[in-house]
Tab-separated table of C-alpha atoms in Angstrom:
chain	number	residue	atom	x	y	z
C	1	MET	CA	-3.306	7.353	2.543
C	2	ASN	CA	-4.875	8.111	5.877
C	3	GLN	CA	-5.111	11.774	6.646
C	4	LEU	CA	-2.662	12.685	9.371
C	5	PRO	CA	-4.466	13.507	12.585
C	6	THR	CA	-4.338	17.162	13.542
C	7	GLU	CA	-4.687	16.362	17.232
C	8	PRO	CA	-3.790	13.331	19.339
C	9	LEU	CA	-6.037	10.328	18.767
C	10	LYS	CA	-8.570	9.738	21.516
C	11	ARG	CA	-8.494	6.476	23.442
C	12	THR	CA	-11.424	4.463	24.725
C	13	PRO	CA	-11.351	3.091	28.291
C	14	LEU	CA	-10.366	-0.251	26.712
C	15	HIS	CA	-7.224	0.956	24.972
C	16	ALA	CA	-4.856	-0.942	27.271
C	17	ALA	CA	-7.028	-4.058	27.026
C	18	HIS	CA	-6.768	-3.963	23.225
C	19	LEU	CA	-2.988	-3.782	23.353
C	20	ARG	CA	-2.940	-6.710	25.807
C	21	ALA	CA	-5.097	-8.709	23.385
C	22	GLY	CA	-2.581	-8.088	20.594
C	23	ALA	CA	-4.701	-5.652	18.590
C	24	ARG	CA	-3.434	-3.791	15.570
C	25	MET	CA	-4.520	-0.207	16.235
C	26	VAL	CA	-5.541	2.293	13.528
C	27	PRO	CA	-6.874	5.859	13.483
C	28	PHE	CA	-10.671	5.867	13.042
C	29	GLY	CA	-12.867	8.960	13.338
C	30	GLY	CA	-10.301	10.633	15.579
C	31	TRP	CA	-9.860	7.549	17.788
C	32	ASP	CA	-7.095	4.987	18.124
C	33	MET	CA	-9.113	1.810	17.542
C	34	PRO	CA	-8.431	-1.934	17.125
C	35	VAL	CA	-8.851	-3.009	13.494
C	36	GLN	CA	-8.114	-6.669	14.248
C	37	TYR	CA	-6.678	-9.042	16.847
C	38	ALA	CA	-6.204	-12.571	15.454
C	39	GLY	CA	-7.431	-11.659	11.963
C	40	VAL	CA	-10.523	-10.289	10.257
C	41	LYS	CA	-11.753	-13.642	8.933
C	42	ALA	CA	-11.381	-15.448	12.266
C	43	GLU	CA	-13.178	-12.653	14.116
C	44	HIS	CA	-15.903	-12.462	11.467
C	45	ASP	CA	-16.473	-16.215	11.671
C	46	ALA	CA	-16.567	-16.101	15.484
C	47	VAL	CA	-19.423	-13.585	15.352
C	48	ARG	CA	-21.328	-15.564	12.693
C	49	THR	CA	-20.995	-18.886	14.534
C	50	ARG	CA	-20.459	-18.139	18.277
C	51	ALA	CA	-20.009	-14.694	19.823
C	52	GLY	CA	-17.616	-11.781	19.539
C	53	VAL	CA	-17.251	-8.525	21.427
C	54	PHE	CA	-16.536	-5.127	19.860
C	55	ASP	CA	-15.423	-1.998	21.672
C	56	VAL	CA	-17.742	0.688	20.337
C	57	SER	CA	-17.009	3.166	23.121
C	58	HIS	CA	-15.901	5.676	20.520
C	59	MET	CA	-19.546	6.260	19.643
C	60	GLY	CA	-21.186	9.282	21.264
C	61	GLU	CA	-23.996	9.235	23.851
C	62	PHE	CA	-26.316	12.196	24.428
C	63	ARG	CA	-29.044	12.264	27.085
C	64	VAL	CA	-32.171	14.180	26.103
C	65	THR	CA	-34.543	15.062	28.930
C	66	GLY	CA	-37.387	17.446	29.635
C	67	VAL	CA	-41.121	17.850	29.165
C	68	ASP	CA	-40.559	18.586	25.460
C	69	ALA	CA	-38.012	15.793	24.880
C	70	LEU	CA	-40.391	13.803	22.681
C	71	ARG	CA	-41.573	16.869	20.743
C	72	PHE	CA	-37.923	17.904	20.205
C	73	LEU	CA	-36.886	14.448	18.987
C	74	GLN	CA	-39.861	14.347	16.639
C	75	HIS	CA	-38.650	17.673	15.191
C	76	VAL	CA	-35.018	16.617	14.570
C	77	THR	CA	-35.563	13.009	13.370
C	78	THR	CA	-37.436	11.283	10.543
C	79	ASN	CA	-38.768	8.186	12.343
C	80	ASP	CA	-41.790	8.339	14.659
C	81	VAL	CA	-40.330	8.625	18.165
C	82	SER	CA	-43.844	8.576	19.672
C	83	LYS	CA	-43.870	4.832	18.890
C	84	LEU	CA	-41.007	4.329	21.356
C	85	ARG	CA	-41.775	3.193	24.902
C	86	PRO	CA	-39.631	3.087	28.049
C	87	GLY	CA	-37.400	0.028	27.672
C	88	ARG	CA	-37.288	0.119	23.902
C	89	ALA	CA	-34.807	1.244	21.239
C	90	GLN	CA	-35.382	2.701	17.777
C	91	TYR	CA	-33.194	3.266	14.711
C	92	ASN	CA	-33.542	6.808	13.427
C	93	TRP	CA	-32.070	9.553	11.226
C	94	LEU	CA	-31.043	13.156	11.822
C	95	PRO	CA	-31.910	14.885	8.531
C	96	GLY	CA	-29.904	17.964	7.486
C	97	VAL	CA	-31.268	21.427	6.773
C	98	SER	CA	-30.008	21.324	3.170
C	99	GLY	CA	-30.482	17.681	2.170
C	100	GLY	CA	-28.551	14.598	3.195
C	101	LEU	CA	-28.222	13.196	6.687
C	102	VAL	CA	-26.397	14.736	9.617
C	103	ASP	CA	-26.191	11.203	11.043
C	104	ASP	CA	-27.975	7.921	11.528
C	105	ILE	CA	-28.558	7.203	15.217
C	106	TYR	CA	-30.165	4.897	17.761
C	107	ILE	CA	-32.582	6.255	20.348
C	108	TYR	CA	-33.025	4.358	23.642
C	109	GLN	CA	-35.895	5.359	25.919
C	110	HIS	CA	-35.355	5.185	29.691
C	111	ALA	CA	-38.604	6.788	30.833
C	112	ASP	CA	-41.169	9.355	29.752
C	113	GLY	CA	-39.197	12.479	28.846
C	114	GLU	CA	-35.816	10.700	29.097
C	115	TYR	CA	-33.915	9.341	26.107
C	116	LEU	CA	-30.357	8.296	25.312
C	117	LEU	CA	-29.070	8.891	21.769
C	118	VAL	CA	-26.131	6.912	20.375
C	119	VAL	CA	-24.376	8.661	17.494
C	120	ASN	CA	-21.475	7.835	15.177
C	121	ALA	CA	-18.028	8.584	16.623
C	122	SER	CA	-16.878	10.806	13.772
C	123	ASN	CA	-20.125	12.819	13.910
C	124	THR	CA	-20.335	13.401	17.669
C	125	ALA	CA	-19.267	17.078	17.615
C	126	LYS	CA	-21.330	17.821	14.490
C	127	ASP	CA	-24.444	16.137	15.910
C	128	TRP	CA	-24.072	17.944	19.223
C	129	ALA	CA	-23.919	21.349	17.487
C	130	HIS	CA	-26.808	20.434	15.180
C	131	LEU	CA	-29.054	19.353	18.057
C	132	GLN	CA	-28.180	22.440	20.128
C	133	GLU	CA	-29.122	24.650	17.182
C	134	HIS	CA	-32.618	23.187	17.105
C	135	THR	CA	-33.561	23.387	20.790
C	136	ALA	CA	-35.144	26.854	20.490
C	137	GLY	CA	-38.798	26.685	21.472
C	138	PHE	CA	-38.430	23.351	23.278
C	139	ASP	CA	-38.177	22.801	27.043
C	140	VAL	CA	-35.424	20.226	26.688
C	141	SER	CA	-31.962	19.560	28.156
C	142	LEU	CA	-29.107	17.879	26.307
C	143	ALA	CA	-26.195	16.314	28.146
C	144	ASP	CA	-23.124	14.859	26.431
C	145	GLU	CA	-22.462	11.568	28.280
C	146	SER	CA	-19.919	10.237	25.781
C	147	GLU	CA	-17.149	10.240	28.374
C	148	ARG	CA	-19.274	8.513	30.981
C	149	TRP	CA	-20.146	5.381	29.024
C	150	ALA	CA	-18.138	2.590	27.564
C	151	LEU	CA	-20.142	0.623	25.001
C	152	LEU	CA	-19.437	-3.041	24.261
C	153	ALA	CA	-21.280	-4.925	21.514
C	154	VAL	CA	-21.557	-8.664	22.211
C	155	GLN	CA	-22.777	-10.192	18.970
C	156	GLY	CA	-23.394	-13.688	17.657
C	157	PRO	CA	-25.822	-16.629	17.863
C	158	GLN	CA	-24.333	-17.719	21.216
C	159	ALA	CA	-24.398	-14.221	22.777
C	160	GLU	CA	-27.476	-14.866	24.900
C	161	ALA	CA	-26.324	-18.286	26.073
C	162	MET	CA	-22.844	-17.036	26.980
C	163	LEU	CA	-24.088	-13.962	28.884
C	164	GLN	CA	-27.084	-15.534	30.650
C	165	PRO	CA	-25.169	-17.300	33.472
C	166	HIS	CA	-23.603	-13.941	34.407
C	167	ALA	CA	-26.741	-11.770	34.177
C	168	ASP	CA	-29.497	-11.180	36.766
C	169	THR	CA	-32.216	-10.898	34.110
C	170	ASP	CA	-33.949	-13.437	31.867
C	171	LEU	CA	-32.279	-12.391	28.624
C	172	GLY	CA	-34.488	-14.691	26.564
C	173	ALA	CA	-37.502	-12.587	27.573
C	174	LYS	CA	-35.863	-9.492	26.062
C	175	LYS	CA	-36.624	-9.312	22.367
C	176	LYS	CA	-35.064	-7.261	19.570
C	177	ASN	CA	-34.759	-3.547	20.469
C	178	ALA	CA	-35.361	-4.154	24.196
C	179	PHE	CA	-33.396	-1.762	26.458
C	180	PHE	CA	-33.106	-2.527	30.165
C	181	ALA	CA	-31.041	-2.195	33.325
C	182	ALA	CA	-29.298	-5.375	34.474
C	183	THR	CA	-26.268	-6.621	36.314
C	184	LEU	CA	-23.652	-8.415	34.248
C	185	PHE	CA	-20.752	-10.076	36.061
C	186	GLY	CA	-21.888	-7.992	39.065
C	187	PHE	CA	-21.657	-4.658	37.250
C	188	ASP	CA	-24.686	-2.378	36.904
C	189	VAL	CA	-25.164	-1.955	33.165
C	190	PHE	CA	-27.805	-1.161	30.599
C	191	LEU	CA	-28.309	-3.828	27.959
C	192	ALA	CA	-29.902	-3.340	24.555
C	193	ARG	CA	-30.811	-6.171	22.213
C	194	THR	CA	-29.402	-4.257	19.255
C	195	GLY	CA	-26.338	-4.499	17.052
C	196	TYR	CA	-24.706	-3.890	13.717
C	197	THR	CA	-23.580	-7.320	12.531
C	198	GLY	CA	-26.744	-9.027	11.286
C	199	GLU	CA	-26.556	-11.419	14.266
C	200	ASP	CA	-28.433	-11.579	17.537
C	201	GLY	CA	-26.680	-9.884	20.427
C	202	PHE	CA	-26.527	-7.189	23.042
C	203	GLU	CA	-24.974	-3.789	23.360
C	204	VAL	CA	-23.722	-3.157	26.889
C	205	PHE	CA	-23.587	0.363	28.345
C	206	VAL	CA	-21.171	0.252	31.277
C	207	ASP	CA	-19.543	2.965	33.357
C	208	ALA	CA	-16.236	3.844	31.678
C	209	SER	CA	-14.299	3.082	34.876
C	210	GLU	CA	-15.586	-0.527	34.921
C	211	ALA	CA	-15.232	-1.303	31.235
C	212	GLU	CA	-11.815	-2.944	31.319
C	213	VAL	CA	-12.708	-5.485	34.027
C	214	LEU	CA	-15.978	-6.326	32.253
C	215	TRP	CA	-14.128	-6.739	28.930
C	216	ASP	CA	-11.700	-9.175	30.539
C	217	LYS	CA	-14.592	-11.180	31.993
C	218	LEU	CA	-16.274	-11.413	28.577
C	219	LEU	CA	-13.046	-12.713	27.041
C	220	ALA	CA	-12.574	-15.134	29.936
C	221	VAL	CA	-15.891	-16.892	29.148
C	222	GLY	CA	-14.763	-17.422	25.558
C	223	ILE	CA	-16.203	-14.426	23.725
C	224	THR	CA	-13.826	-13.447	20.906
C	225	PRO	CA	-12.479	-9.882	20.735
C	226	ALA	CA	-13.388	-8.482	17.311
C	227	GLY	CA	-12.111	-5.322	15.630
C	228	LEU	CA	-13.282	-2.735	13.159
C	229	GLY	CA	-12.235	-4.942	10.227
C	230	ALA	CA	-14.726	-7.673	11.124
C	231	ARG	CA	-17.334	-5.088	12.090
C	232	ASP	CA	-17.151	-3.739	8.537
C	233	THR	CA	-17.328	-7.109	6.742
C	234	LEU	CA	-20.223	-8.196	8.987
C	235	ARG	CA	-22.261	-5.004	8.507
C	236	LEU	CA	-21.631	-5.093	4.776
C	237	GLU	CA	-22.877	-8.697	4.478
C	238	ALA	CA	-25.923	-7.612	6.502
C	239	GLY	CA	-26.518	-4.721	4.079
C	240	PHE	CA	-26.259	-2.078	6.814
C	241	PRO	CA	-25.310	1.360	5.510
C	242	LEU	CA	-22.371	3.171	7.133
C	243	TYR	CA	-22.201	6.916	7.577
C	244	GLY	CA	-19.503	8.417	5.358
C	245	HIS	CA	-20.034	5.657	2.778
C	246	GLU	CA	-23.740	5.006	2.071
C	247	PHE	CA	-24.903	8.115	3.970
C	248	SER	CA	-23.496	11.616	4.102
C	249	ASP	CA	-24.430	15.276	4.282
C	250	THR	CA	-24.927	15.222	0.508
C	251	ILE	CA	-26.392	11.757	-0.296
C	252	HIS	CA	-30.198	11.721	-0.441
C	253	PRO	CA	-31.232	9.532	2.513
C	254	LEU	CA	-33.963	7.755	0.548
C	255	SER	CA	-31.289	6.432	-1.834
C	256	SER	CA	-30.788	3.647	0.720
C	257	THR	CA	-33.132	0.740	1.252
C	258	TYR	CA	-34.139	2.149	4.660
C	259	THR	CA	-37.048	4.241	3.388
C	260	TRP	CA	-39.181	3.054	6.332
C	261	VAL	CA	-37.107	5.307	8.619
C	262	VAL	CA	-38.933	8.316	7.147
C	263	LYS	CA	-42.448	8.720	8.537
C	264	ASP	CA	-45.077	11.223	7.465
C	265	LYS	CA	-44.499	13.984	10.025
C	266	ALA	CA	-43.111	17.529	10.227
C	267	HIS	CA	-39.340	17.552	10.807
C	268	VAL	CA	-36.130	19.403	9.999
C	269	GLY	CA	-35.265	19.198	6.286
C	270	ARG	CA	-38.539	17.530	5.288
C	271	GLU	CA	-38.682	19.527	2.032
C	272	HIS	CA	-35.462	17.880	0.833
C	273	ILE	CA	-36.533	14.358	1.709
C	274	ALA	CA	-39.737	14.932	-0.273
C	275	LEU	CA	-37.612	15.214	-3.433
C	276	GLU	CA	-37.150	12.125	-5.550
C	277	PRO	CA	-33.674	10.587	-4.992
C	278	LYS	CA	-31.518	10.532	-8.119
C	279	HIS	CA	-29.605	7.456	-6.986
C	280	ARG	CA	-30.433	4.128	-5.438
C	281	LEU	CA	-28.298	1.874	-3.261
C	282	ILE	CA	-27.873	-1.622	-4.720
C	283	GLY	CA	-25.930	-4.757	-3.904
C	284	LEU	CA	-23.331	-6.213	-6.261
C	285	LYS	CA	-21.698	-9.632	-6.408
C	286	LEU	CA	-18.397	-10.187	-8.201
C	287	ASP	CA	-16.738	-13.454	-9.070
C	288	ARG	CA	-13.230	-12.834	-7.808
C	289	VAL	CA	-11.830	-9.331	-7.759
C	290	PRO	CA	-12.701	-7.234	-4.686
C	291	VAL	CA	-13.993	-3.743	-5.455
C	292	ARG	CA	-13.520	-0.732	-3.219
C	293	GLU	CA	-15.197	2.555	-2.399
C	294	GLY	CA	-15.147	4.998	-5.312
C	295	TYR	CA	-14.691	2.454	-8.121
C	296	PRO	CA	-16.931	3.346	-11.125
C	297	VAL	CA	-20.028	1.218	-11.764
C	298	LYS	CA	-20.864	0.954	-15.462
C	299	LEU	CA	-23.722	-0.244	-17.635
C	300	GLY	CA	-22.798	-0.984	-21.245
C	301	GLY	CA	-19.528	0.877	-20.812
C	302	GLN	CA	-21.176	4.039	-19.453
C	303	VAL	CA	-20.606	5.133	-15.848
C	304	VAL	CA	-23.938	5.014	-13.937
C	305	GLY	CA	-22.692	5.083	-10.348
C	306	HIS	CA	-19.928	4.209	-7.924
C	307	VAL	CA	-19.113	1.688	-5.231
C	308	THR	CA	-19.734	2.973	-1.677
C	309	SER	CA	-18.372	-0.059	0.241
C	310	GLY	CA	-16.782	-3.287	-0.927
C	311	THR	CA	-15.043	-6.296	0.514
C	312	SER	CA	-14.485	-9.981	0.031
C	313	SER	CA	-17.328	-11.622	1.967
C	314	PRO	CA	-15.897	-14.138	4.435
C	315	THR	CA	-19.277	-15.881	4.845
C	316	LEU	CA	-20.267	-16.047	1.170
C	317	GLY	CA	-16.789	-16.604	-0.237
C	318	HIS	CA	-16.956	-14.011	-3.007
C	319	PRO	CA	-16.587	-10.222	-3.245
C	320	ILE	CA	-19.623	-8.087	-2.430
C	321	ALA	CA	-20.229	-4.360	-2.665
C	322	MET	CA	-22.819	-1.709	-2.160
C	323	ALA	CA	-23.093	0.956	-4.841
C	324	LEU	CA	-25.090	4.097	-5.528
C	325	VAL	CA	-26.363	4.046	-9.117
C	326	ASP	CA	-28.648	6.295	-11.157
C	327	SER	CA	-32.238	5.439	-10.220
C	328	ALA	CA	-33.128	4.924	-13.891
C	329	HIS	CA	-30.652	2.025	-14.128
C	330	ALA	CA	-30.901	0.580	-10.612
C	331	ASP	CA	-33.004	-2.409	-11.654
C	332	ALA	CA	-30.575	-3.665	-14.285
C	333	PRO	CA	-29.578	-7.266	-13.483
C	334	ALA	CA	-25.889	-6.835	-14.244
C	335	PHE	CA	-23.273	-4.118	-14.302
C	336	GLU	CA	-19.524	-3.786	-14.727
C	337	VAL	CA	-17.184	-2.376	-12.104
C	338	GLU	CA	-13.967	-0.747	-13.277
C	339	VAL	CA	-10.963	-2.009	-11.350
C	340	ARG	CA	-7.602	-0.441	-12.201
C	341	GLY	CA	-8.720	0.426	-15.723
C	342	LYS	CA	-10.354	-2.927	-16.487
C	343	ASP	CA	-14.098	-3.679	-16.366
C	344	HIS	CA	-15.243	-6.723	-14.362
C	345	PRO	CA	-18.792	-8.158	-14.550
C	346	ALA	CA	-20.976	-7.680	-11.457
C	347	THR	CA	-24.412	-9.151	-10.757
C	348	ARG	CA	-26.997	-7.097	-8.909
C	349	LEU	CA	-28.204	-8.733	-5.691
C	350	ASP	CA	-30.936	-7.599	-3.323
C	351	LEU	CA	-29.721	-6.382	0.059
C	352	PRO	CA	-28.933	-7.795	2.539
C	353	PHE	CA	-26.374	-10.248	1.195
C	354	TYR	CA	-26.670	-12.295	4.379
C	355	ARG	CA	-29.617	-12.860	6.711
C	356	ARG	CA	-29.396	-15.103	9.759
U	1	MET	CA	9.019	-12.039	11.841
U	2	ASN	CA	10.740	-14.403	9.425
U	3	THR	CA	13.330	-12.681	7.184
U	4	PRO	CA	15.464	-15.206	5.261
U	5	SER	CA	19.050	-14.016	4.904
U	6	GLU	CA	19.496	-15.275	1.304
U	7	LEU	CA	16.931	-12.776	-0.004
U	8	LYS	CA	17.097	-9.033	-0.703
U	9	TYR	CA	14.292	-6.679	0.304
U	10	ALA	CA	12.755	-3.459	-1.022
U	11	ALA	CA	11.627	-0.723	1.373
U	12	SER	CA	8.150	-1.360	-0.084
U	13	HIS	CA	8.341	-4.953	1.326
U	14	GLU	CA	8.943	-7.059	-1.803
U	15	TRP	CA	11.678	-9.705	-1.664
U	16	LEU	CA	13.928	-10.825	-4.536
U	17	SER	CA	15.755	-14.139	-4.580
U	18	PRO	CA	19.031	-14.812	-6.443
U	19	ASP	CA	17.040	-16.744	-9.108
U	20	GLY	CA	14.719	-13.749	-9.769
U	21	THR	CA	11.696	-14.919	-7.769
U	22	VAL	CA	9.636	-12.116	-6.179
U	23	GLY	CA	7.175	-12.116	-3.275
U	24	ILE	CA	6.204	-10.024	-0.275
U	25	SER	CA	7.838	-10.318	3.135
U	26	ASP	CA	6.442	-12.059	6.190
U	27	PHE	CA	6.201	-8.623	7.811
U	28	ALA	CA	4.129	-7.327	4.861
U	29	GLN	CA	1.717	-10.272	4.785
U	30	ASP	CA	1.177	-9.917	8.533
U	31	GLN	CA	0.434	-6.195	8.159
U	32	LEU	CA	-1.960	-6.823	5.266
U	33	GLY	CA	-3.999	-9.480	7.014
U	34	ASP	CA	-6.018	-12.114	5.154
U	35	VAL	CA	-5.134	-11.965	1.446
U	36	VAL	CA	-8.200	-12.607	-0.747
U	37	TYR	CA	-7.051	-11.751	-4.266
U	38	VAL	CA	-3.804	-11.291	-6.175
U	39	GLU	CA	-3.537	-9.591	-9.565
U	40	LEU	CA	-0.367	-10.697	-11.341
U	41	PRO	CA	1.524	-9.228	-14.319
U	42	GLU	CA	1.567	-10.638	-17.868
U	43	VAL	CA	4.421	-13.000	-18.639
U	44	GLY	CA	6.770	-11.290	-21.056
U	45	ARG	CA	6.156	-7.799	-19.728
U	46	LYS	CA	9.248	-5.616	-19.387
U	47	VAL	CA	9.335	-3.658	-16.125
U	48	GLU	CA	11.494	-1.027	-14.468
U	49	ALA	CA	12.503	-1.294	-10.815
U	50	GLY	CA	9.917	0.542	-8.729
U	51	GLU	CA	7.126	0.135	-11.307
U	52	THR	CA	3.726	-1.135	-10.130
U	53	VAL	CA	3.465	-4.731	-11.403
U	54	ALA	CA	0.899	-6.517	-9.233
U	55	VAL	CA	-1.805	-5.924	-6.639
U	56	VAL	CA	-2.374	-7.882	-3.439
U	57	GLU	CA	-5.849	-7.413	-1.945
U	58	SER	CA	-6.651	-8.210	1.658
U	59	VAL	CA	-10.141	-8.170	3.134
U	60	LYS	CA	-9.800	-4.456	3.743
U	61	THR	CA	-7.453	-2.924	1.171
U	62	ALA	CA	-5.705	-3.202	-2.177
U	63	SER	CA	-1.903	-2.829	-2.033
U	64	ASP	CA	0.320	-2.170	-5.021
U	65	ILE	CA	3.336	-4.436	-5.497
U	66	TYR	CA	6.427	-2.822	-7.055
U	67	ALA	CA	9.090	-4.522	-9.130
U	68	PRO	CA	12.223	-4.850	-6.946
U	69	ALA	CA	14.336	-5.011	-10.108
U	70	SER	CA	14.261	-4.115	-13.790
U	71	GLY	CA	13.834	-6.914	-16.294
U	72	THR	CA	11.250	-9.186	-17.919
U	73	ILE	CA	8.501	-11.186	-16.195
U	74	THR	CA	9.123	-14.865	-16.989
U	75	ALA	CA	6.494	-16.649	-14.865
U	76	VAL	CA	3.649	-15.959	-12.455
U	77	ASN	CA	2.344	-18.075	-9.569
U	78	GLU	CA	-0.886	-19.509	-11.024
U	79	GLU	CA	-1.662	-21.209	-7.691
U	80	LEU	CA	-2.564	-17.832	-6.224
U	81	SER	CA	-5.658	-17.443	-8.387
U	82	GLY	CA	-7.354	-20.269	-6.492
U	83	SER	CA	-5.460	-19.959	-3.212
U	84	PRO	CA	-4.488	-16.336	-2.522
U	85	GLU	CA	-4.103	-17.227	1.168
U	86	LEU	CA	-0.769	-18.872	0.251
U	87	VAL	CA	0.669	-15.348	0.500
U	88	ASN	CA	-0.155	-15.426	4.225
U	89	SER	CA	0.780	-19.015	4.963
U	90	GLY	CA	4.029	-19.133	2.979
U	91	PRO	CA	5.230	-15.729	1.823
U	92	TYR	CA	8.638	-17.161	0.885
U	93	GLU	CA	7.399	-20.532	-0.416
U	94	GLY	CA	3.978	-21.235	-1.952
U	95	GLY	CA	3.026	-17.572	-1.798
U	96	TRP	CA	5.665	-16.264	-4.243
U	97	LEU	CA	4.195	-13.843	-6.818
U	98	PHE	CA	6.263	-13.931	-10.026
U	99	LYS	CA	9.703	-14.646	-11.470
U	100	MET	CA	11.750	-12.240	-13.527
U	101	ASP	CA	14.823	-12.168	-15.689
U	102	VAL	CA	16.727	-9.469	-13.822
U	103	THR	CA	18.740	-6.916	-15.777
U	104	GLY	CA	19.285	-4.483	-12.899
U	105	GLU	CA	18.319	-4.475	-9.238
U	106	GLY	CA	16.534	-1.563	-7.605
U	107	ASP	CA	17.530	-0.087	-4.252
U	108	LEU	CA	17.427	-3.229	-2.100
U	109	MET	CA	18.413	-4.079	1.481
U	110	ASP	CA	19.882	-7.195	3.006
U	111	ALA	CA	17.848	-9.050	5.632
U	112	ALA	CA	19.525	-7.298	8.569
U	113	ALA	CA	18.882	-3.822	7.188
U	114	TYR	CA	15.269	-4.703	6.307
U	115	THR	CA	14.640	-6.157	9.749
U	116	SER	CA	16.011	-3.111	11.507
U	117	ALA	CA	13.997	-0.804	9.224
U	118	ASN	CA	10.774	-2.551	10.313
U	119	SER	CA	11.288	-3.061	14.014
């Protein structure tokens, strides 16, 4: 059962547009969000073969500015922010002070001493408090711009071709992790060649007041509206971890396959990350029965871990899952997953399940 | 929403036909989204009305299916093991779940009551 919200669900600037498009709305991280329009499979396939657009305006945006902005970001993250340049984006982690991750984030650099952080919707308040707590000793300003921006993710192999006629910039010249100002359908936006689906595409930062008209224009050129359901099946096929499932305040961050996000530098919580993780994130393939978060993963009848995310893969045609298992057993070629009291064989697969 | 008048409906969205066939309603399949797996009961199993007897899994979630009546399972829809999407395309035809020899119905509604409960 979903936990009943204690306060009214927040709405993105595209709420009315979702209802017009026939979306089924669900509570997600405190927001009323579209889980699907036509159907998860159809939306998933549209992103894998053409282009889809997701409303990800529920995610938080913080601007970090000041002469110490870089030094501050180096202190609160694990990746090397000094490698960033104006016009580039970087995936990064906010480590906790007692192990685990506060959040996984994206950092976009506008200029020297000016960065935009995009954080997970459900963690926005927590991240804001965490960052504020660590500003002592740094000449840095934080501004919460979450209300200002709508964020649209246009994803799929045709994304560039479908946007190019309506953009003032040569999109083909902008490679992965580029971040740049542009006009799109006449609107001043920032575009980032980033995404969370395993496909090529762009994330579009647009003023909240202009988001609905831009959304309608994207749909009018044939880009498919896609909901949280497809976003989850796509990211799972691509092996991308999701906060609250593969990451949390208590899961050792190096359990995931993203060990490259931790660089050798001083940062908050470094002493915890230096510890050996007890679990490792693995991929599992099942023949028929879908497995869900929390289901026990067994080896020879003994529980060695649990499923963190699972679905039936629309692209591959069989169930897939990610699971955290004891490091000592993580290389075993096959496991069992307990489903409603019965064990089902599962084969270990390397992540990602799908690569374009 | 298609709600045939010759069937009876449980509040938990199963339908029961006069011959003891059981499935889920058009409303339920639409709410579930794409069905990817169906776990069916053993033939011969005796069940009580309201007991969990099957599971329908969509891309996102697993949903328990409850017996709309007490009795014995007499047949299951083997077609669903290869084509679970039949639940979406024909919830009252090819997507039926199982048949039972009914000894006593649970608390069921007629089509009009079910429709008004879900509108």
